[in-house]
GROMACS .gro file of C-alpha atoms in nm:
model
  447
    1MET     CA    1  -2.100   2.836   1.200
    2ALA     CA    2  -1.974   2.597   0.933
    3ASP     CA    3  -1.819   2.739   0.618
    4PRO     CA    4  -2.057   2.741   0.318
    5ARG     CA    5  -2.010   2.470   0.060
    6SER     CA    6  -1.806   2.597  -0.233
    7VAL     CA    7  -1.877   2.540  -0.602
    8LEU     CA    8  -1.643   2.621  -0.891
    9ILE     CA    9  -1.823   2.730  -1.210
   10VAL     CA   10  -1.629   2.684  -1.537
   11ASP     CA   11  -1.795   2.863  -1.831
   12ASP     CA   12  -1.670   3.123  -2.080
   13ASP     CA   13  -2.010   3.295  -2.088
   14GLU     CA   14  -2.002   3.572  -1.827
   15ILE     CA   15  -2.381   3.601  -1.820
   16VAL     CA   16  -2.417   3.229  -1.743
   17CYS     CA   17  -2.153   3.260  -1.467
   18GLU     CA   18  -2.330   3.557  -1.309
   19ARG     CA   19  -2.667   3.383  -1.320
   20LEU     CA   20  -2.537   3.058  -1.170
   21SER     CA   21  -2.341   3.246  -0.904
   22GLY     CA   22  -2.658   3.431  -0.807
   23ILE     CA   23  -2.862   3.112  -0.780
   24LEU     CA   24  -2.594   2.944  -0.569
   25GLY     CA   25  -2.551   3.247  -0.345
   26ARG     CA   26  -2.923   3.264  -0.270
   27HIS     CA   27  -2.912   2.900  -0.155
   28GLY     CA   28  -2.618   2.953   0.078
   29TYR     CA   29  -2.337   2.826  -0.146
   30ARG     CA   30  -2.006   3.003  -0.207
   31ALA     CA   31  -1.963   3.035  -0.585
   32ILE     CA   32  -1.637   3.099  -0.774
   33ALA     CA   33  -1.650   3.144  -1.153
   34VAL     CA   34  -1.369   3.110  -1.408
   35GLY     CA   35  -1.378   3.134  -1.786
   36ASP     CA   36  -1.155   2.852  -1.909
   37ALA     CA   37  -1.005   2.514  -1.819
   38GLU     CA   38  -0.657   2.642  -1.736
   39ALA     CA   39  -0.797   2.887  -1.482
   40ALA     CA   40  -1.013   2.610  -1.337
   41LEU     CA   41  -0.715   2.376  -1.299
   42GLU     CA   42  -0.499   2.646  -1.142
   43ARG     CA   43  -0.776   2.735  -0.893
   44ALA     CA   44  -0.850   2.370  -0.811
   45SER     CA   45  -0.480   2.298  -0.753
   46ARG     CA   46  -0.465   2.544  -0.462
   47GLU     CA   47  -0.818   2.533  -0.321
   48SER     CA   48  -1.068   2.260  -0.235
   49PHE     CA   49  -1.421   2.267  -0.377
   50ASP     CA   50  -1.729   2.067  -0.286
   51ALA     CA   51  -1.856   2.049  -0.646
   52PHE     CA   52  -1.779   2.167  -0.999
   53LEU     CA   53  -2.017   2.303  -1.268
   54VAL     CA   54  -1.842   2.261  -1.604
   55ASP     CA   55  -1.952   2.370  -1.950
   56ILE     CA   56  -1.873   2.116  -2.223
   57GLU     CA   57  -1.760   2.377  -2.475
   58LEU     CA   58  -1.465   2.577  -2.340
   59PRO     CA   59  -1.222   2.800  -2.531
   60ASP     CA   60  -0.904   2.602  -2.455
   61ILE     CA   61  -1.003   2.234  -2.404
   62ASP     CA   62  -1.338   2.056  -2.395
   63GLY     CA   63  -1.519   1.959  -2.079
   64PHE     CA   64  -1.444   1.589  -2.127
   65GLU     CA   65  -1.069   1.645  -2.093
   66LEU     CA   66  -1.123   1.885  -1.805
   67ILE     CA   67  -1.313   1.615  -1.615
   68GLY     CA   68  -1.007   1.388  -1.630
   69ARG     CA   69  -0.768   1.663  -1.526
   70LEU     CA   70  -0.986   1.771  -1.237
   71ARG     CA   71  -1.009   1.408  -1.127
   72GLU     CA   72  -0.627   1.399  -1.097
   73ILE     CA   73  -0.635   1.702  -0.868
   74GLU     CA   74  -0.955   1.635  -0.676
   75SER     CA   75  -1.085   1.281  -0.707
   76ILE     CA   76  -1.378   1.322  -0.467
   77ALA     CA   77  -1.570   1.641  -0.555
   78PRO     CA   78  -1.855   1.565  -0.800
   79ILE     CA   79  -1.856   1.731  -1.143
   80VAL     CA   80  -2.182   1.844  -1.304
   81ILE     CA   81  -2.173   1.909  -1.678
   82ILE     CA   82  -2.367   2.201  -1.829
   83THR     CA   83  -2.480   2.143  -2.186
   84ALA     CA   84  -2.689   2.308  -2.453
   85HIS     CA   85  -3.033   2.168  -2.537
   86GLY     CA   86  -2.919   1.978  -2.844
   87ASN     CA   87  -2.614   1.825  -2.688
   88LEU     CA   88  -2.754   1.540  -2.477
   89SER     CA   89  -2.530   1.279  -2.643
   90SER     CA   90  -2.229   1.475  -2.520
   91ALA     CA   91  -2.378   1.479  -2.172
   92VAL     CA   92  -2.406   1.099  -2.177
   93THR     CA   93  -2.040   1.080  -2.282
   94ALA     CA   94  -1.950   1.311  -1.993
   95LEU     CA   95  -2.126   1.079  -1.749
   96ARG     CA   96  -1.918   0.791  -1.881
   97CYS     CA   97  -1.605   1.003  -1.826
   98GLY     CA   98  -1.690   1.042  -1.458
   99ALA     CA   99  -1.931   1.335  -1.437
  100PHE     CA  100  -2.193   1.306  -1.163
  101ASP     CA  101  -2.484   1.458  -1.357
  102PHE     CA  102  -2.567   1.707  -1.632
  103LEU     CA  103  -2.791   2.012  -1.657
  104THR     CA  104  -2.921   2.172  -1.977
  105LYS     CA  105  -2.901   2.544  -2.054
  106PRO     CA  106  -3.061   2.764  -1.948
  107VAL     CA  107  -3.018   2.605  -1.606
  108GLU     CA  108  -3.332   2.611  -1.396
  109PRO     CA  109  -3.272   2.721  -1.033
  110SER     CA  110  -3.482   2.433  -0.895
  111SER     CA  111  -3.295   2.175  -1.107
  112LEU     CA  112  -2.957   2.310  -0.992
  113GLN     CA  113  -3.062   2.312  -0.627
  114LEU     CA  114  -3.203   1.958  -0.650
  115CYS     CA  115  -2.885   1.832  -0.819
  116LEU     CA  116  -2.659   1.984  -0.552
  117GLU     CA  117  -2.876   1.855  -0.267
  118ARG     CA  118  -2.853   1.506  -0.415
  119ILE     CA  119  -2.473   1.539  -0.443
  120PHE     CA  120  -2.429   1.636  -0.081
  121GLN     CA  121  -2.673   1.375   0.048
  122ILE     CA  122  -2.482   1.101  -0.135
  123ASN     CA  123  -2.149   1.241  -0.013
  124ALA     CA  124  -2.273   1.246   0.346
  125ILE     CA  125  -2.399   0.888   0.324
  126SER     CA  126  -2.070   0.775   0.166
  127LYS     CA  127  -1.863   0.937   0.442
  128GLU     CA  128  -2.090   0.792   0.711
  129ASN     CA  129  -2.048   0.445   0.560
  130VAL     CA  130  -1.670   0.476   0.565
  131GLU     CA  131  -1.671   0.593   0.927
  132LEU     CA  132  -1.921   0.322   1.022
  133ARG     CA  133  -1.705   0.055   0.861
  134ARG     CA  134  -1.402   0.188   1.048
  135SER     CA  135  -1.578   0.199   1.386
  136VAL     CA  136  -1.787  -0.121   1.368
  137ASP     CA  137  -1.538  -0.358   1.210
  138THR     CA  138  -1.296  -0.452   1.484
  139PRO     CA  139  -0.983  -0.572   1.308
  140ALA     CA  140  -0.823  -0.898   1.410
  141ARG     CA  141  -0.466  -0.860   1.529
  142VAL     CA  142  -0.171  -1.096   1.529
  143GLY     CA  143   0.110  -0.884   1.671
  144SER     CA  144   0.139  -0.602   1.418
  145LEU     CA  145  -0.037  -0.809   1.151
  146ILE     CA  146  -0.380  -0.647   1.143
  147GLY     CA  147  -0.691  -0.694   0.933
  148ARG     CA  148  -1.053  -0.794   0.906
  149SER     CA  149  -1.047  -1.036   0.612
  150ASP     CA  150  -1.156  -1.397   0.654
  151ALA     CA  151  -0.801  -1.506   0.568
  152LEU     CA  152  -0.647  -1.293   0.844
  153LEU     CA  153  -0.913  -1.403   1.092
  154ALA     CA  154  -0.823  -1.764   1.010
  155VAL     CA  155  -0.453  -1.695   1.077
  156ALA     CA  156  -0.536  -1.523   1.406
  157SER     CA  157  -0.756  -1.815   1.510
  158MET     CA  158  -0.483  -2.067   1.428
  159VAL     CA  159  -0.225  -1.871   1.630
  160ARG     CA  160  -0.454  -1.870   1.934
  161ARG     CA  161  -0.527  -2.243   1.900
  162VAL     CA  162  -0.164  -2.358   1.876
  163ALA     CA  163   0.019  -2.094   2.082
  164ASN     CA  164   0.036  -2.316   2.389
  165SER     CA  165   0.150  -2.619   2.194
  166SER     CA  166   0.516  -2.719   2.154
  167ALA     CA  167   0.451  -2.860   1.807
  168THR     CA  168   0.671  -2.737   1.524
  169VAL     CA  169   0.509  -2.474   1.299
  170LEU     CA  170   0.586  -2.399   0.934
  171ILE     CA  171   0.479  -2.050   0.821
  172THR     CA  172   0.463  -1.990   0.446
  173GLY     CA  173   0.392  -1.676   0.248
  174GLU     CA  174   0.542  -1.422   0.013
  175SER     CA  175   0.809  -1.177   0.128
  176GLY     CA  176   0.660  -0.896   0.332
  177THR     CA  177   0.346  -1.079   0.444
  178GLY     CA  178   0.451  -1.081   0.810
  179LYS     CA  179   0.580  -1.433   0.873
  180ASP     CA  180   0.813  -1.303   1.144
  181VAL     CA  181   0.520  -1.124   1.308
  182VAL     CA  182   0.317  -1.446   1.324
  183ALA     CA  183   0.617  -1.637   1.462
  184ARG     CA  184   0.662  -1.383   1.740
  185ALA     CA  185   0.288  -1.389   1.816
  186LEU     CA  186   0.296  -1.770   1.846
  187HIS     CA  187   0.568  -1.728   2.106
  188GLN     CA  188   0.426  -1.435   2.300
  189GLU     CA  189   0.067  -1.559   2.323
  190GLY     CA  190   0.159  -1.906   2.447
  191ALA     CA  191   0.302  -2.065   2.760
  192ARG     CA  192   0.657  -1.995   2.633
  193GLY     CA  193   0.597  -1.619   2.624
  194ASN     CA  194   0.823  -1.560   2.924
  195GLY     CA  195   1.106  -1.757   2.766
  196PRO     CA  196   1.351  -1.639   2.499
  197PHE     CA  197   1.248  -1.577   2.139
  198LEU     CA  198   1.553  -1.628   1.918
  199PRO     CA  199   1.515  -1.554   1.545
  200ILE     CA  200   1.780  -1.633   1.284
  201ASN     CA  201   1.779  -1.571   0.909
  202CYS     CA  202   1.915  -1.887   0.748
  203ALA     CA  203   1.982  -1.703   0.423
  204ALA     CA  204   2.202  -1.439   0.586
  205ILE     CA  205   2.466  -1.668   0.742
  206PRO     CA  206   2.711  -1.899   0.557
  207SER     CA  207   2.634  -2.267   0.608
  208ASN     CA  208   2.949  -2.348   0.808
  209LEU     CA  209   2.873  -2.063   1.050
  210LEU     CA  210   2.500  -2.135   1.059
  211GLU     CA  211   2.561  -2.481   1.204
  212SER     CA  212   2.765  -2.331   1.485
  213GLU     CA  213   2.501  -2.061   1.544
  214LEU     CA  214   2.226  -2.320   1.581
  215PHE     CA  215   2.406  -2.606   1.760
  216GLY     CA  216   2.703  -2.433   1.924
  217HIS     CA  217   3.059  -2.567   1.917
  218ALA     CA  218   3.317  -2.725   2.143
  219LYS     CA  219   3.653  -2.568   2.218
  220GLY     CA  220   3.900  -2.652   1.942
  221ALA     CA  221   3.631  -2.766   1.697
  222PHE     CA  222   3.777  -2.536   1.433
  223THR     CA  223   4.021  -2.247   1.400
  224GLY     CA  224   3.908  -1.967   1.628
  225ALA     CA  225   3.696  -2.187   1.856
  226THR     CA  226   3.890  -2.097   2.170
  227THR     CA  227   3.604  -2.172   2.410
  228ASP     CA  228   3.290  -2.382   2.430
  229ARG     CA  229   2.989  -2.193   2.294
  230ILE     CA  230   2.621  -2.281   2.313
  231GLY     CA  231   2.398  -2.242   2.008
  232LEU     CA  232   2.048  -2.102   1.971
  233PHE     CA  233   1.876  -2.432   2.040
  234GLU     CA  234   2.039  -2.451   2.383
  235ALA     CA  235   2.000  -2.079   2.449
  236GLY     CA  236   1.631  -2.106   2.361
  237GLU     CA  237   1.555  -2.346   2.645
  238GLY     CA  238   1.193  -2.292   2.750
  239GLY     CA  239   1.134  -2.060   2.457
  240THR     CA  240   1.119  -2.048   2.077
  241VAL     CA  241   1.377  -2.056   1.797
  242PHE     CA  242   1.253  -1.901   1.473
  243LEU     CA  243   1.423  -2.030   1.157
  244ASP     CA  244   1.345  -1.769   0.894
  245GLU     CA  245   1.409  -1.860   0.526
  246VAL     CA  246   1.466  -2.223   0.622
  247ALA     CA  247   1.463  -2.328   0.254
  248GLU     CA  248   1.802  -2.160   0.210
  249MET     CA  249   1.968  -2.414   0.441
  250GLU     CA  250   2.218  -2.646   0.269
  251GLU     CA  251   2.145  -3.019   0.254
  252ALA     CA  252   2.407  -3.129   0.509
  253LEU     CA  253   2.265  -2.890   0.766
  254GLN     CA  254   1.911  -2.996   0.674
  255ALA     CA  255   2.006  -3.350   0.779
  256LYS     CA  256   2.135  -3.227   1.116
  257LEU     CA  257   1.821  -3.017   1.172
  258LEU     CA  258   1.609  -3.324   1.091
  259ARG     CA  259   1.795  -3.525   1.355
  260PHE     CA  260   1.741  -3.253   1.611
  261LEU     CA  261   1.366  -3.234   1.539
  262GLN     CA  262   1.341  -3.613   1.578
  263ASP     CA  263   1.515  -3.649   1.915
  264ARG     CA  264   1.541  -3.287   2.047
  265GLU     CA  265   1.905  -3.347   2.130
  266VAL     CA  266   2.173  -3.087   2.057
  267ARG     CA  267   2.522  -3.201   1.968
  268ARG     CA  268   2.767  -2.912   1.942
  269VAL     CA  269   3.011  -2.896   1.651
  270GLY     CA  270   3.321  -3.092   1.754
  271ALA     CA  271   3.157  -3.250   2.060
  272ASN     CA  272   3.085  -3.619   2.119
  273ASP     CA  273   2.799  -3.592   2.366
  274GLY     CA  274   2.452  -3.452   2.313
  275ARG     CA  275   2.212  -3.265   2.540
  276ARG     CA  276   1.833  -3.271   2.529
  277VAL     CA  277   1.662  -2.931   2.519
  278ASP     CA  278   1.307  -2.806   2.552
  279VAL     CA  279   1.264  -2.555   2.273
  280ARG     CA  280   0.991  -2.491   2.020
  281VAL     CA  281   1.091  -2.457   1.654
  282VAL     CA  282   0.901  -2.226   1.422
  283ALA     CA  283   1.023  -2.213   1.061
  284ALA     CA  284   0.926  -1.986   0.773
  285THR     CA  285   0.988  -1.966   0.400
  286ASN     CA  286   0.869  -1.770   0.098
  287ARG     CA  287   0.945  -2.065  -0.129
  288ASP     CA  288   0.717  -2.350  -0.235
  289LEU     CA  289   0.883  -2.636  -0.046
  290ARG     CA  290   0.705  -2.903  -0.251
  291GLU     CA  291   0.862  -2.754  -0.560
  292GLU     CA  292   1.200  -2.736  -0.384
  293ILE     CA  293   1.165  -3.106  -0.296
  294ALA     CA  294   1.083  -3.192  -0.659
  295ARG     CA  295   1.398  -3.013  -0.769
  296GLY     CA  296   1.610  -3.195  -0.511
  297ARG     CA  297   1.687  -2.883  -0.310
  298PHE     CA  298   1.497  -2.966   0.009
  299ARG     CA  299   1.459  -3.290   0.202
  300LYS     CA  300   1.113  -3.440   0.195
  301ASP     CA  301   1.154  -3.594   0.543
  302LEU     CA  302   1.257  -3.255   0.685
  303TYR     CA  303   0.953  -3.093   0.523
  304TYR     CA  304   0.720  -3.333   0.702
  305ARG     CA  305   0.899  -3.273   1.034
  306LEU     CA  306   0.862  -2.897   0.995
  307ASN     CA  307   0.509  -2.901   0.857
  308VAL     CA  308   0.339  -3.037   1.171
  309ILE     CA  309   0.125  -2.723   1.195
  310PRO     CA  310   0.115  -2.526   0.868
  311ILE     CA  311   0.017  -2.159   0.865
  312ARG     CA  312  -0.010  -1.986   0.529
  313ILE     CA  313  -0.028  -1.605   0.520
  314PRO     CA  314  -0.202  -1.499   0.197
  315PRO     CA  315  -0.056  -1.204   0.004
  316LEU     CA  316  -0.215  -0.864   0.057
  317ARG     CA  317  -0.369  -0.866  -0.292
  318GLU     CA  318  -0.584  -1.163  -0.181
  319ARG     CA  319  -0.715  -0.978   0.125
  320PRO     CA  320  -0.793  -0.616   0.025
  321ASP     CA  321  -1.012  -0.575   0.334
  322ASP     CA  322  -0.692  -0.571   0.541
  323ILE     CA  323  -0.532  -0.279   0.357
  324LEU     CA  324  -0.713   0.006   0.535
  325PRO     CA  325  -0.670  -0.120   0.895
  326LEU     CA  326  -0.305  -0.197   0.820
  327ALA     CA  327  -0.250   0.146   0.666
  328GLU     CA  328  -0.408   0.316   0.969
  329PHE     CA  329  -0.188   0.110   1.201
  330PHE     CA  330   0.125   0.209   1.006
  331LEU     CA  331   0.008   0.573   1.007
  332LYS     CA  332   0.014   0.576   1.388
  333ARG     CA  333   0.334   0.370   1.409
  334HIS     CA  334   0.522   0.632   1.207
  335GLY     CA  335   0.409   0.941   1.394
  336GLY     CA  336   0.084   1.014   1.216
  337GLU     CA  337  -0.122   1.069   1.532
  338GLY     CA  338  -0.393   1.323   1.452
  339ARG     CA  339  -0.361   1.256   1.080
  340SER     CA  340  -0.591   1.032   0.880
  341ILE     CA  341  -0.640   0.862   0.544
  342GLY     CA  342  -0.899   1.022   0.320
  343VAL     CA  343  -1.164   0.850   0.111
  344SER     CA  344  -0.982   0.902  -0.220
  345ALA     CA  345  -0.658   0.761  -0.074
  346VAL     CA  346  -0.844   0.455   0.056
  347GLY     CA  347  -0.964   0.388  -0.297
  348VAL     CA  348  -0.610   0.407  -0.435
  349LEU     CA  349  -0.461   0.190  -0.160
  350GLU     CA  350  -0.725  -0.081  -0.200
  351LYS     CA  351  -0.671  -0.101  -0.578
  352GLU     CA  352  -0.294  -0.153  -0.550
  353ALA     CA  353  -0.152  -0.503  -0.602
  354TRP     CA  354   0.116  -0.457  -0.331
  355PRO     CA  355   0.374  -0.709  -0.460
  356GLY     CA  356   0.583  -0.629  -0.151
  357ASN     CA  357   0.278  -0.693   0.072
  358ALA     CA  358   0.250  -0.535   0.418
  359ARG     CA  359   0.616  -0.428   0.414
  360GLU     CA  360   0.562  -0.229   0.094
  361LEU     CA  361   0.240  -0.077   0.231
  362GLU     CA  362   0.420   0.032   0.547
  363ASN     CA  363   0.698   0.192   0.341
  364ALA     CA  364   0.440   0.376   0.129
  365ILE     CA  365   0.262   0.516   0.436
  366GLU     CA  366   0.587   0.623   0.602
  367ARG     CA  367   0.709   0.784   0.277
  368SER     CA  368   0.379   0.967   0.227
  369LEU     CA  369   0.380   1.098   0.584
  370THR     CA  370   0.733   1.230   0.535
  371LEU     CA  371   0.673   1.396   0.198
  372THR     CA  372   0.343   1.571   0.270
  373ASP     CA  373   0.214   1.791   0.553
  374ALA     CA  374  -0.153   1.717   0.487
  375ASP     CA  375  -0.359   1.628   0.793
  376VAL     CA  376  -0.578   1.408   0.574
  377LEU     CA  377  -0.386   1.201   0.320
  378GLU     CA  378  -0.576   1.197  -0.009
  379SER     CA  379  -0.488   1.017  -0.332
  380GLY     CA  380  -0.254   1.295  -0.444
  381ASP     CA  381  -0.056   1.273  -0.121
  382LEU     CA  382   0.042   0.908  -0.168
  383PHE     CA  383   0.387   0.801  -0.281
  384ILE     CA  384   0.333   0.433  -0.341
  385ASP     CA  385   0.636   0.315  -0.537
  386GLU     CA  386   0.969   0.477  -0.465
  387GLU     CA  387   1.101   0.336  -0.792
  388GLU     CA  388   0.890   0.601  -0.960
  389ILE     CA  389   1.156   0.851  -0.855
  390ALA     CA  390   1.418   0.699  -1.077
  391PRO     CA  391   1.753   0.849  -1.176
  392LEU     CA  392   1.793   0.986  -1.527
  393GLY     CA  393   2.035   0.703  -1.607
  394ASP     CA  394   2.021   0.586  -1.965
  395LEU     CA  395   1.793   0.877  -2.058
  396VAL     CA  396   2.071   1.129  -1.994
  397SER     CA  397   2.337   0.919  -2.164
  398SER     CA  398   2.122   0.871  -2.472
  399ALA     CA  399   2.034   1.241  -2.488
  400ALA     CA  400   2.399   1.342  -2.456
  401ALA     CA  401   2.506   1.099  -2.727
  402SER     CA  402   2.249   1.241  -2.968
  403GLU     CA  403   2.331   1.602  -2.863
  404THR     CA  404   1.974   1.663  -2.751
  405SER     CA  405   1.899   2.016  -2.628
  406LEU     CA  406   1.836   2.080  -2.259
  407ARG     CA  407   1.477   2.183  -2.334
  408LYS     CA  408   1.416   1.860  -2.525
  409LEU     CA  409   1.576   1.657  -2.246
  410GLU     CA  410   1.343   1.824  -2.000
  411ASP     CA  411   1.044   1.724  -2.212
  412LEU     CA  412   1.171   1.366  -2.239
  413TYR     CA  413   1.219   1.339  -1.864
  414ILE     CA  414   0.877   1.485  -1.785
  415ASP     CA  415   0.716   1.244  -2.033
  416GLU     CA  416   0.903   0.952  -1.871
  417ILE     CA  417   0.783   1.048  -1.523
  418LEU     CA  418   0.426   1.089  -1.648
  419LYS     CA  419   0.446   0.743  -1.804
  420ARG     CA  420   0.572   0.593  -1.477
  421VAL     CA  421   0.280   0.740  -1.281
  422ASP     CA  422   0.019   0.646  -1.543
  423GLY     CA  423  -0.037   1.009  -1.643
  424ASN     CA  424  -0.122   1.130  -1.292
  425LYS     CA  425  -0.005   1.492  -1.315
  426ASN     CA  426  -0.064   1.553  -0.945
  427HIS     CA  427   0.182   1.277  -0.856
  428ALA     CA  428   0.422   1.370  -1.136
  429ALA     CA  429   0.433   1.732  -1.020
  430LYS     CA  430   0.540   1.620  -0.672
  431ILE     CA  431   0.818   1.402  -0.813
  432LEU     CA  432   0.939   1.681  -1.041
  433GLY     CA  433   0.910   1.951  -0.774
  434VAL     CA  434   0.687   2.178  -0.983
  435ASN     CA  435   0.337   2.319  -0.953
  436ARG     CA  436   0.064   2.105  -1.108
  437ALA     CA  437  -0.051   2.400  -1.316
  438THR     CA  438   0.295   2.406  -1.479
  439LEU     CA  439   0.234   2.059  -1.625
  440TYR     CA  440  -0.110   2.157  -1.751
  441ARG     CA  441   0.030   2.471  -1.917
  442ARG     CA  442   0.304   2.260  -2.074
  443GLU     CA  443   0.047   2.022  -2.221
  444GLY     CA  444  -0.136   2.315  -2.374
  445LYS     CA  445   0.181   2.441  -2.544
  446LYS     CA  446   0.288   2.106  -2.692
  447PRO     CA  447   0.234   2.083  -3.068
   0.00000   0.00000   0.00000
């Protein structure tokens, strides 16, 4: 038999608590009653509830503030405000603060039952919609680049259409969007899939060495060249060479790459003769090459040779529909089998801008899996930006210089962390390594 749905009652009137608990018990609910906001927050921080009944007028803080604090701990469970007859304007304000509904005192049993039934019907429909969306929408997949947005579907379609071609491809997009993933998919899904796939980061190798890496060198071409050595273009015969960050290539090497793309002939450094090769070139950059051309940093003729088939990968912020399927993929990739992403976490993930794109999302999922044991990751279990856990740095130096007390320094650091996480005490408590209730008690003691 399923556990009864639980409701937390927050009211300082014991008679009201007893009456509401009795009504709920008769309808099969498990009711817990507390007399103030601090007790409610402490209870909610260690136990999940299906709904909250909150009086507006509480002895420590008002119900409006409690709504916000409960939302930080439990962003899903609906909150119903209880108000006196003459306080309907406050009830409207509570609805604007995120309350689900309001009931007037004395609460009628039928009104309470109807309100709770409506809550759980809406919750059930919402959860069914999420599951339906997850099961019906079959994400497109380009290697490990996964999603269901129109933009991602267009990329996947382009990869399938040109995979068997030998035409040069230029992949553009911000860092972290998965340009290397698309390049590898172009190789693997085409006729060259059985040949070598040889990636090289043009930004990571000095120009004089990059030329040798790409074209090879003859014995005696320079100091240390004791033998002939083939480059990637020769080694990639029948396969694909992926030139990542091609915009970082110096102009002299750009000219040599242009020559190669024109005649497909490799001439090793220090050699007189050339050799024709059959290799596909895929290039990628996170820069705007038209802007680089305008600034004289990239050859226009090379741009046109590379840009035979352009593929642009939009940033993740332009395709929010891809965030959930990507997050679920990363969850499994990093050992999260049997674990899932909850509704509240989905809401947080889909609202993020993700400046680091899919790479940043993957890091966030891996970090969250490592730092929490929850089987279902909810909003409070997410660690999205590791820069939030910043060293004390200048804060400590400044405090020491002004001879600030340790207690004051503690307050300053806690305030700084809260500012970095936009006031989310649940997240701040995890960073600080304290119980959430500790932060709420601290707020109550501040002058």
